[in-house]
């Protein structure tokens, strides 16, 4: 058995595989080869235990638990969730409540230790080998596969296996410079196409120089903190509780972020629950009963589903804004249908003309309806916007109607994902969800903890963070090729010069363009293909969201010929765009189902080999003979 990638998803696969073996041991035993680019098995690069502690995990620590509650039970005795592990590992530190956001390095130590405990406590018959290096190919062989890896020193390793799980994590497409060069021009200024690991990647950004950053998401925040706090600067609270920044003198002179909207992410609600609240209508188990399914089973987003999303946001918003007001209880006493609840809400609002109607579009882009005479006006707007979002996040969803409405998206994304997967929506609806709706709502719903937006605001107040060119700017090399110029169509077109440019975004999933050797080799051989959402009617365009194509529900990869390979499955980020919600370390049910299927399949092979063994004249399929011979050798 091979696990390719030993981040959190690979860790969960290992834990479940060992648990299922322990519950139903194989006569031949089980050899598990785990491949990882870094020696931090269980954590991988994103949760590297050696990264700076100011890089925070984007989930409350109360949500973190490697072990889960799946059946069969795991093999590790006294397994601890993160909070219990932290208390045991750091007894001198203050106890955690579960509401904290800690450094990814600390979480990485927890993951690495969990991996080691699984290896140490694996039952007799299970062996786990660790291989540090990059898997560059999975070659087909008679009855099995050969996993080929290259180590840091360049040495090659080939391991023959019966089954493979691809848990490769984040994609690595060709870097986009976002600064097209003129013919024959080669800029001498630093361009940094990716920010991790932050200390090494951002070293070329010189102190006292200006730097532009493409992207205003979580990766941008990490990059901005690496160039400030990571270079000796310090944040502290003044007498009024406001976070202020003290410079070390090693920072850039100015950081100019830019993106399509020019707006930073909204921080998470202070009272965001560890589990999403249950919605009234937009629930996976009831959605298809409520909806009429279109031609060939395809759903239309605007007609079939989005009205329910809007209704759920309205219910959450007015549940706070009109709590205790006469008539609001009518929304619960309606006939129980979406249309009935909508009528009850409208009737309540008609009786209260002083209450403004909720408009989620204004939350997604509050700058869209405003005019900014100068770039400086937009910078001031962003400063006020961050202050407002910090206040609302502190109020939380119980006291802020806006945060209550937006936080609906945690549960709504899961529901929409259950409909979207494997082409449940029309290609046009699928494209709109993946490329427009998910990113827009991600900015306002899946942002960082409050303290990170406070830090951005403090950097702006200190004169180091400048949002004046943030909205819609385009970067291009200057005439001399010694720097870059930022121009925005919104503020008169005047250019701002910077010394270096950073792509502060995380690459989107696109298995068809991923440049890592493994994905290139699998594409070249035809072992895999990209997922295509085909239209129900001829003449309409398909949609390719970037995800790998696979079977439902086993997630066996599909080749270019449309045939599935039941010996290679995939989990996590390569499936994003077909499935959703793979960009966190949270467990899902697939690792347990997959591990049970794999161990069950191996039991079938052993049973077939045993049945074939007594008669030397019986014809035995090649794959079974290979398995039987391997079992005999073991």
CSV table of C-alpha atoms in Angstrom, one decimal, residues 21 36 126 134 186 198 316 485 498 526:
chain,number,residue,atom,x,y,z
A,21,UNK,CA,-6.4,-3.8,9.6
A,36,UNK,CA,6.3,12.9,1.6
A,126,UNK,CA,1.6,-3.8,9.9
A,134,UNK,CA,9.0,13.6,-4.4
A,186,UNK,CA,13.4,40.9,-19.0
A,198,UNK,CA,7.9,32.8,3.9
A,316,UNK,CA,-30.5,34.6,10.0
A,485,UNK,CA,4.2,49.9,-12.1
A,498,UNK,CA,7.4,49.6,-6.7
A,526,UNK,CA,-3.4,8.7,-19.6
